[in-house]
């Protein structure tokens, strides 16, 4: 994969990691500035740009990921295929494709925009707040996964019934149902009526 400014390692000349910056937006999704990632998630939260990806296999099953235990935000919980934040100036579509590859070691065979959703979800476990203007994407995955263990604890493909069963017994990210419900029209268009989404 070619190294681009958006995919390059963020480190300063003295070898320490630079702060990861997020794009702050207004209620219409217009960029109004930047903030350091952790600071943007401190209560009450700063509204920032994010993305969520939902990938499906050829049987219409959704790929879930369990977030790695080492992550500072929502470790060990199940969530959608991939989610994250574009770098300032990075297109959400490019960020979604980049992070899917970085986290899961796979590039979607299809990735399409599925709208946006704005939400405010406090995370009771970490005390952090997800105050996000989220760009949604749906797509297909047909290659074997190669998850990065620093990012992903586990993966599973689920039908709607299997998701409901897992959601009833396992912890999920605070934002999961909000982003899934917002993406459902595009999910149904992608997977067809027989998949049951």
XYZ file of N, CA and C in Angstrom:
591
model
N 0.852 -1.179 0.000
C 0.000 0.000 0.000
C 0.888 1.230 0.000
N 0.665 2.171 -0.920
C 1.510 3.360 -0.954
C 1.295 4.208 0.296
N 2.363 4.854 0.726
C 2.264 5.746 1.882
C 1.826 7.125 1.384
N 0.742 7.604 1.939
C 0.249 8.942 1.610
C 0.311 9.771 2.882
N 0.151 11.079 2.793
C 0.152 11.873 4.029
C -0.868 11.370 5.038
N -2.010 10.892 4.558
C -3.050 10.432 5.483
C -2.703 9.085 6.103
N -1.888 8.271 5.417
C -1.569 6.937 5.920
C -0.208 6.885 6.599
N 0.543 7.986 6.516
C 1.875 7.999 7.091
C 1.815 7.934 8.615
N 2.893 7.398 9.198
C 2.981 7.373 10.657
C 3.102 8.800 11.158
N 2.381 9.111 12.202
C 2.424 10.453 12.763
C 3.468 10.492 13.857
N 4.678 10.951 13.512
C 5.709 11.088 14.525
C 6.482 12.368 14.266
N 6.984 12.946 15.318
C 7.712 14.198 15.185
C 9.191 13.913 15.002
N 9.990 14.966 14.775
C 11.406 14.787 14.495
C 12.170 14.222 15.692
N 11.637 14.379 16.906
C 12.343 13.833 18.066
C 11.891 12.412 18.402
N 11.086 11.792 17.540
C 10.704 10.398 17.704
C 9.459 10.179 18.526
N 8.865 11.212 19.079
C 7.626 11.042 19.835
C 6.437 11.149 18.902
N 5.369 10.494 19.273
C 4.171 10.508 18.431
C 3.489 11.872 18.506
N 3.098 12.388 17.344
C 2.336 13.631 17.298
C 0.913 13.358 17.752
N 0.253 14.408 18.207
C -1.157 14.294 18.566
C -1.964 13.972 17.313
N -2.961 13.096 17.455
C -3.869 12.797 16.349
C -4.972 13.842 16.379
N -5.141 14.547 15.268
C -6.136 15.602 15.192
C -7.394 15.117 14.479
N -8.536 15.554 14.981
C -9.820 15.292 14.364
C -10.373 16.582 13.808
N -11.268 16.445 12.847
C -11.924 17.592 12.223
C -13.185 17.936 13.000
N -13.238 19.115 13.588
C -14.446 19.593 14.255
C -15.403 20.132 13.203
N -16.702 19.885 13.391
C -17.704 20.314 12.414
C -18.874 20.979 13.137
N -19.684 21.723 12.342
C -20.920 22.268 12.897
C -22.046 21.260 12.669
N -23.262 21.637 13.015
C -24.397 20.713 12.919
C -24.718 20.293 11.485
N -24.181 21.023 10.505
C -24.386 20.680 9.094
C -23.207 19.910 8.502
N -22.232 19.558 9.347
C -21.078 18.816 8.864
C -20.021 19.671 8.205
N -20.091 20.998 8.388
C -19.104 21.910 7.808
C -17.925 22.025 8.770
N -16.713 21.866 8.244
C -15.516 21.924 9.072
C -15.352 23.304 9.695
N -15.090 23.313 11.019
C -14.895 24.586 11.723
C -13.574 24.634 12.484
N -12.795 23.561 12.447
C -11.518 23.557 13.152
C -11.035 22.150 13.400
N -10.062 22.023 14.299
C -9.519 20.714 14.663
C -9.384 20.630 16.184
N -9.264 19.411 16.669
C -9.017 19.165 18.088
C -8.252 17.859 18.222
N -7.480 17.742 19.286
C -6.772 16.504 19.572
C -7.806 15.424 19.886
N -7.537 14.205 19.449
C -8.518 13.119 19.499
C -9.093 12.885 20.898
N -8.255 12.700 21.896
C -8.758 12.420 23.236
C -9.517 13.622 23.797
N -9.002 14.822 23.548
C -9.672 16.032 24.040
C -11.078 16.163 23.451
N -11.246 15.781 22.185
C -12.554 15.889 21.532
C -13.567 14.932 22.148
N -13.086 13.879 22.808
C -13.971 12.882 23.418
C -14.193 13.095 24.920
N -13.542 14.104 25.487
C -13.763 14.403 26.907
C -15.120 15.072 27.076
N -15.857 14.785 28.160
C -17.167 15.406 28.365
C -17.066 16.935 28.336
N -18.001 17.614 27.698
C -19.230 17.095 27.094
C -19.045 16.601 25.653
N -17.810 16.588 25.169
C -17.523 16.161 23.800
C -17.609 17.317 22.824
N -16.757 17.269 21.806
C -16.791 18.256 20.724
C -17.274 17.548 19.461
N -18.207 18.167 18.757
C -18.758 17.553 17.549
C -17.666 17.435 16.492
N -17.417 16.205 16.049
C -16.345 15.966 15.088
C -16.774 14.952 14.036
N -16.018 14.951 12.940
C -16.316 14.067 11.817
C -15.832 12.648 12.117
N -16.668 11.669 11.767
C -16.333 10.266 11.959
C -16.894 9.468 10.782
N -16.578 8.182 10.747
C -17.160 7.303 9.731
C -17.433 5.943 10.345
N -18.381 5.229 9.766
C -18.695 3.852 10.151
C -18.889 3.020 8.895
N -18.266 1.848 8.875
C -18.312 0.943 7.725
C -19.058 -0.329 8.122
N -19.927 -0.794 7.222
C -20.651 -2.056 7.378
C -20.360 -2.906 6.146
N -19.578 -3.969 6.315
C -19.265 -4.860 5.203
C -20.008 -6.178 5.369
N -20.397 -6.740 4.239
C -21.183 -7.973 4.195
C -20.503 -8.982 3.292
N -20.731 -10.273 3.596
C -20.220 -11.324 2.723
C -21.255 -11.660 1.653
N -20.955 -12.653 0.824
C -21.841 -13.000 -0.296
C -23.174 -13.574 0.163
N -23.282 -13.942 1.439
C -24.538 -14.467 1.989
C -25.369 -13.395 2.690
N -24.910 -12.138 2.626
C -25.634 -11.052 3.275
C -25.421 -10.978 4.771
N -24.341 -11.613 5.271
C -24.039 -11.553 6.698
C -23.124 -10.359 6.990
N -23.388 -9.685 8.101
C -22.627 -8.504 8.506
C -21.355 -8.914 9.235
N -20.250 -8.271 8.875
C -18.979 -8.488 9.556
C -18.897 -7.561 10.771
N -18.871 -8.174 11.958
C -18.670 -7.432 13.204
C -17.209 -7.570 13.626
N -16.720 -6.560 14.337
C -15.418 -6.705 14.969
C -15.539 -6.441 16.462
N -14.754 -7.194 17.215
C -14.613 -6.928 18.634
C -13.364 -6.063 18.801
N -13.535 -4.910 19.416
C -12.428 -3.985 19.566
C -11.373 -4.581 20.503
N -10.108 -4.380 20.151
C -9.004 -4.940 20.933
C -9.050 -4.437 22.377
N -8.597 -5.272 23.291
C -8.622 -4.934 24.716
C -7.699 -3.773 25.051
N -6.696 -3.511 24.205
C -5.752 -2.435 24.472
C -6.221 -1.053 24.060
N -7.382 -0.950 23.418
C -7.856 0.354 22.958
C -8.350 1.176 24.156
N -8.049 2.484 24.145
C -8.432 3.312 25.294
C -9.924 3.614 25.303
N -10.584 3.525 24.150
C -12.009 3.840 24.058
C -12.776 2.571 23.691
N -13.711 2.174 24.535
C -14.581 1.016 24.288
C -13.802 -0.268 23.974
N -12.816 -0.626 24.813
C -12.083 -1.872 24.553
C -12.958 -3.095 24.794
N -12.752 -4.122 23.962
C -13.396 -5.415 24.176
C -14.855 -5.510 23.778
N -15.447 -4.412 23.309
C -16.859 -4.470 22.926
C -16.981 -4.781 21.438
N -18.135 -5.298 21.060
C -18.420 -5.578 19.654
C -18.953 -4.310 18.985
N -18.681 -4.188 17.697
C -19.153 -3.021 16.960
C -19.223 -3.359 15.480
N -19.526 -2.340 14.675
C -19.616 -2.555 13.230
C -18.239 -2.897 12.665
N -18.194 -3.178 11.377
C -16.977 -3.667 10.726
C -15.768 -2.804 11.027
N -15.930 -1.502 10.897
C -14.824 -0.575 11.100
C -15.406 0.804 11.361
N -14.772 1.548 12.241
C -15.180 2.933 12.446
C -13.956 3.737 12.856
N -14.056 5.034 12.677
C -12.906 5.874 13.005
C -13.156 7.307 12.618
N -12.055 8.040 12.457
C -12.120 9.471 12.177
C -11.192 9.807 11.018
N -11.676 10.560 10.031
C -10.763 11.046 9.001
C -9.757 12.020 9.602
N -8.566 12.060 9.034
C -7.632 13.122 9.388
C -8.181 14.441 8.849
N -7.814 15.563 9.424
C -8.266 16.833 8.862
C -7.930 16.937 7.376
N -8.946 17.242 6.577
C -8.772 17.363 5.134
C -8.883 16.058 4.360
N -8.976 14.928 5.052
C -9.095 13.630 4.385
C -10.567 13.342 4.111
N -10.875 12.926 2.894
C -12.259 12.602 2.552
C -12.726 11.406 3.377
N -13.968 11.434 3.898
C -14.472 10.301 4.687
C -14.381 8.965 3.955
N -14.676 8.949 2.651
C -14.595 7.706 1.876
C -13.171 7.149 1.910
N -12.180 8.023 1.691
C -10.778 7.590 1.709
C -10.388 7.080 3.088
N -10.856 7.765 4.139
C -10.549 7.337 5.510
C -11.172 5.978 5.809
N -12.401 5.770 5.348
C -13.082 4.496 5.589
C -12.337 3.347 4.910
N -11.921 3.547 3.672
C -11.171 2.510 2.955
C -9.812 2.276 3.608
N -9.147 3.347 4.001
C -7.827 3.243 4.634
C -7.903 2.459 5.945
N -8.827 2.847 6.831
C -8.902 2.204 8.135
C -9.382 0.757 8.043
N -10.264 0.456 7.088
C -10.687 -0.935 6.898
C -9.474 -1.803 6.565
N -8.608 -1.281 5.715
C -7.396 -2.030 5.363
C -6.448 -2.117 6.553
N -6.256 -1.011 7.264
C -5.326 -1.002 8.393
C -5.794 -1.925 9.521
N -7.077 -1.938 9.802
C -7.594 -2.736 10.917
C -7.798 -4.199 10.550
N -8.331 -4.456 9.354
C -8.759 -5.808 8.993
C -7.910 -6.457 7.896
N -6.976 -5.704 7.300
C -6.101 -6.260 6.281
C -6.817 -6.633 5.000
N -7.921 -5.948 4.712
C -8.709 -6.263 3.529
C -9.261 -4.975 2.935
N -9.337 -4.941 1.608
C -9.984 -3.828 0.920
C -11.345 -4.295 0.435
N -12.410 -3.518 0.700
C -13.740 -3.913 0.226
C -13.765 -4.032 -1.300
N -14.527 -5.012 -1.811
C -14.707 -5.111 -3.259
C -15.739 -4.096 -3.732
N -16.518 -3.588 -2.805
C -17.481 -2.527 -3.096
C -17.613 -1.708 -1.826
N -17.631 -0.386 -1.957
C -17.857 0.495 -0.822
C -18.669 1.684 -1.320
N -19.833 1.884 -0.717
C -20.737 2.942 -1.175
C -21.191 3.801 0.001
N -21.396 5.082 -0.268
C -21.902 5.991 0.758
C -23.322 5.602 1.144
N -23.635 5.756 2.443
C -24.955 5.359 2.950
C -25.561 6.446 3.839
N -25.164 7.704 3.599
C -25.735 8.819 4.343
C -24.890 9.216 5.538
N -25.468 10.056 6.393
C -24.800 10.517 7.606
C -25.774 10.444 8.773
N -25.219 10.426 9.974
C -26.035 10.470 11.190
C -25.258 11.254 12.242
N -25.979 12.051 13.009
C -25.362 12.859 14.061
C -25.868 12.331 15.406
N -24.970 12.100 16.350
C -25.393 11.578 17.643
C -24.472 12.059 18.751
N -24.948 11.858 19.976
C -24.209 12.181 21.188
C -24.379 10.992 22.134
N -23.340 10.151 22.247
C -23.414 8.947 23.071
C -22.308 8.949 24.122
N -22.639 9.194 25.387
C -21.643 9.008 26.441
C -21.341 7.516 26.612
N -20.091 7.194 26.894
C -19.701 5.814 27.167
C -19.521 5.667 28.675
N -20.445 4.952 29.346
C -20.377 4.874 30.808
C -19.113 4.204 31.331
N -18.530 3.312 30.561
C -17.333 2.601 31.033
C -16.106 3.508 31.082
N -15.874 4.260 30.001
C -14.665 5.084 29.914
C -14.886 6.519 30.387
N -16.157 6.951 30.397
C -16.444 8.341 30.713
C -16.274 9.270 29.527
N -15.890 8.718 28.377
C -15.714 9.533 27.174
C -17.060 9.726 26.480
N -17.103 10.700 25.576
C -18.347 11.042 24.886
C -18.133 10.980 23.381
N -19.037 10.274 22.699
C -19.038 10.246 21.231
C -20.021 11.310 20.741
N -19.488 12.444 20.382
C -20.277 13.558 19.848
C -19.869 13.649 18.374
N -20.600 12.932 17.507
C -20.089 12.721 16.154
C -21.092 13.051 15.050
N -20.503 13.515 13.945
C -21.190 13.660 12.665
C -20.600 12.542 11.817
N -21.356 11.454 11.684
C -20.816 10.193 11.191
C -21.242 9.915 9.747
N -20.251 9.675 8.892
C -20.476 9.308 7.491
C -20.548 7.782 7.413
N -21.624 7.269 6.840
C -21.878 5.829 6.806
C -21.514 5.240 5.443
N -20.974 4.018 5.472
C -20.590 3.316 4.243
C -20.996 1.849 4.353
N -21.482 1.299 3.247
C -21.793 -0.121 3.174
C -21.011 -0.723 2.017
N -20.717 -2.021 2.141
C -19.961 -2.639 1.075
C -19.864 -4.144 1.226
N -19.048 -4.724 0.369
C -18.851 -6.176 0.324
C -17.398 -6.509 0.602
N -17.192 -7.623 1.280
C -15.847 -8.134 1.505
C -15.801 -9.559 0.975
N -14.781 -9.847 0.162
C -14.677 -11.174 -0.451
C -13.301 -11.788 -0.268
N -12.410 -11.089 0.429
C -11.051 -11.599 0.656
C -10.904 -12.066 2.095
N -9.965 -12.960 2.351
C -9.718 -13.393 3.732
C -9.269 -12.212 4.599
N -9.740 -12.177 5.829
C -9.387 -11.110 6.756
C -8.010 -11.378 7.354
N -7.280 -10.290 7.608
C -5.994 -10.367 8.323
C -5.998 -9.265 9.377
N -6.770 -9.439 10.451
C -6.934 -8.374 11.440
C -5.630 -8.011 12.149
N -5.470 -6.737 12.439
C -4.361 -6.231 13.233
C -4.730 -6.450 14.701
N -3.984 -7.276 15.440
C -4.356 -7.572 16.831
C -4.297 -6.357 17.755
N -3.587 -5.314 17.349
C -3.578 -4.078 18.146
C -4.918 -3.358 18.063
N -5.685 -3.623 17.011
C -6.953 -2.940 16.773
C -8.166 -3.840 17.003
N -8.027 -5.114 16.631
C -9.178 -6.023 16.559
C -8.940 -7.251 17.424
N -9.873 -7.520 18.345
C -9.776 -8.700 19.190
C -10.332 -9.950 18.537
N -11.423 -9.783 17.749
C -12.072 -10.924 17.112
C -12.978 -10.394 16.006
N -13.396 -11.274 15.128
C -14.350 -10.918 14.074
C -15.354 -12.045 13.927
N -16.538 -11.707 13.416
C -17.556 -12.716 13.155
C -18.536 -12.160 12.124
N -19.017 -13.023 11.232
C -20.084 -12.667 10.301
C -21.398 -13.133 10.910
N -22.413 -12.256 10.898
C -23.693 -12.597 11.531
C -24.884 -12.283 10.625
N -25.914 -13.104 10.763
C -27.217 -12.817 10.173
C -27.947 -11.858 11.117
N -29.076 -11.283 10.699
C -29.829 -10.432 11.626
C -30.219 -11.161 12.915
N -30.633 -12.426 12.809
C -31.017 -13.181 14.002
C -29.822 -13.419 14.916
N -28.673 -13.746 14.342
C -27.468 -13.964 15.145
C -27.011 -12.667 15.805
N -27.174 -11.548 15.102
C -26.835 -10.253 15.693
C -27.721 -9.971 16.903
N -29.017 -10.201 16.764
C -29.943 -9.943 17.870
C -29.570 -10.785 19.086
N -29.220 -12.038 18.850
C -28.840 -12.934 19.946
C -27.555 -12.460 20.619
N -26.564 -12.087 19.818
C -25.276 -11.618 20.354
C -25.459 -10.287 21.077
N -26.264 -9.403 20.509
C -26.479 -8.080 21.099
C -27.156 -8.183 22.464
N -27.963 -9.231 22.654
C -28.665 -9.424 23.930
C -27.736 -9.898 25.040
N -26.614 -10.525 24.682
C -25.766 -11.101 25.734
C -24.364 -10.500 25.820
N -23.874 -9.879 24.745
C -22.510 -9.345 24.728
C -22.517 -7.822 24.727
N -21.467 -7.194 25.279
C -21.395 -5.727 25.230
C -21.084 -5.226 23.817
N -21.797 -4.185 23.410
C -21.589 -3.536 22.119
C -21.227 -2.076 22.341
N -20.637 -1.459 21.336
C -20.296 -0.045 21.431
C -21.560 0.795 21.605
N -21.417 1.928 22.276
C -22.550 2.801 22.569
C -23.218 3.303 21.297
N -22.459 3.427 20.222
C -22.972 3.997 18.975
C -23.509 2.950 17.997
N -23.307 1.664 18.276
C -23.576 0.638 17.271
C -24.998 0.677 16.710
N -26.009 0.623 17.558
C -27.386 0.558 17.049
C -27.776 1.841 16.320
N -27.257 2.984 16.761
C -27.559 4.250 16.088
C -27.050 4.234 14.653
N -25.804 3.815 14.463
C -25.245 3.827 13.108
C -25.855 2.722 12.248
N -26.125 1.549 12.845
C -26.750 0.484 12.067
C -28.142 0.908 11.600
N -28.943 1.445 12.497
C -30.298 1.862 12.110
C -30.257 2.929 11.021
N -29.309 3.863 11.113
C -29.201 4.918 10.092
C -28.766 4.345 8.744
N -27.977 3.274 8.762
C -27.472 2.671 7.515
C -28.424 1.646 6.914
N -29.488 1.260 7.644
C -30.346 0.150 7.192
C -30.901 0.306 5.775
N -31.379 1.477 5.357
C -31.882 1.563 3.974
C -30.822 1.151 2.943
N -29.596 1.619 3.128
C -28.525 1.256 2.193
C -28.134 -0.209 2.352
N -28.186 -0.722 3.583
C -27.881 -2.135 3.825
C -28.885 -3.020 3.098
N -30.173 -2.678 3.199
C -31.215 -3.474 2.520
C -31.044 -3.424 1.006
N -30.681 -2.259 0.494
C -30.465 -2.130 -0.954
C -29.289 -2.987 -1.397
N -28.245 -3.041 -0.579
C -27.055 -3.819 -0.906
C -27.299 -5.318 -0.817
N -27.943 -5.763 0.271
C -28.031 -7.202 0.554
C -29.283 -7.862 -0.003
N -30.310 -7.061 -0.338
C -31.551 -7.621 -0.875
C -32.485 -8.074 0.230
N -33.759 -8.270 -0.095
C -34.764 -8.601 0.927
C -34.539 -9.942 1.614
N -33.923 -10.886 0.927
C -33.761 -12.225 1.512
C -32.792 -12.250 2.696
N -31.914 -11.259 2.777
C -30.938 -11.234 3.881
C -31.602 -10.849 5.209
N -32.725 -10.164 5.141
C -33.484 -9.870 6.352
C -33.087 -8.632 7.122
N -32.266 -7.778 6.555
C -31.853 -6.578 7.273
C -32.920 -5.483 7.176
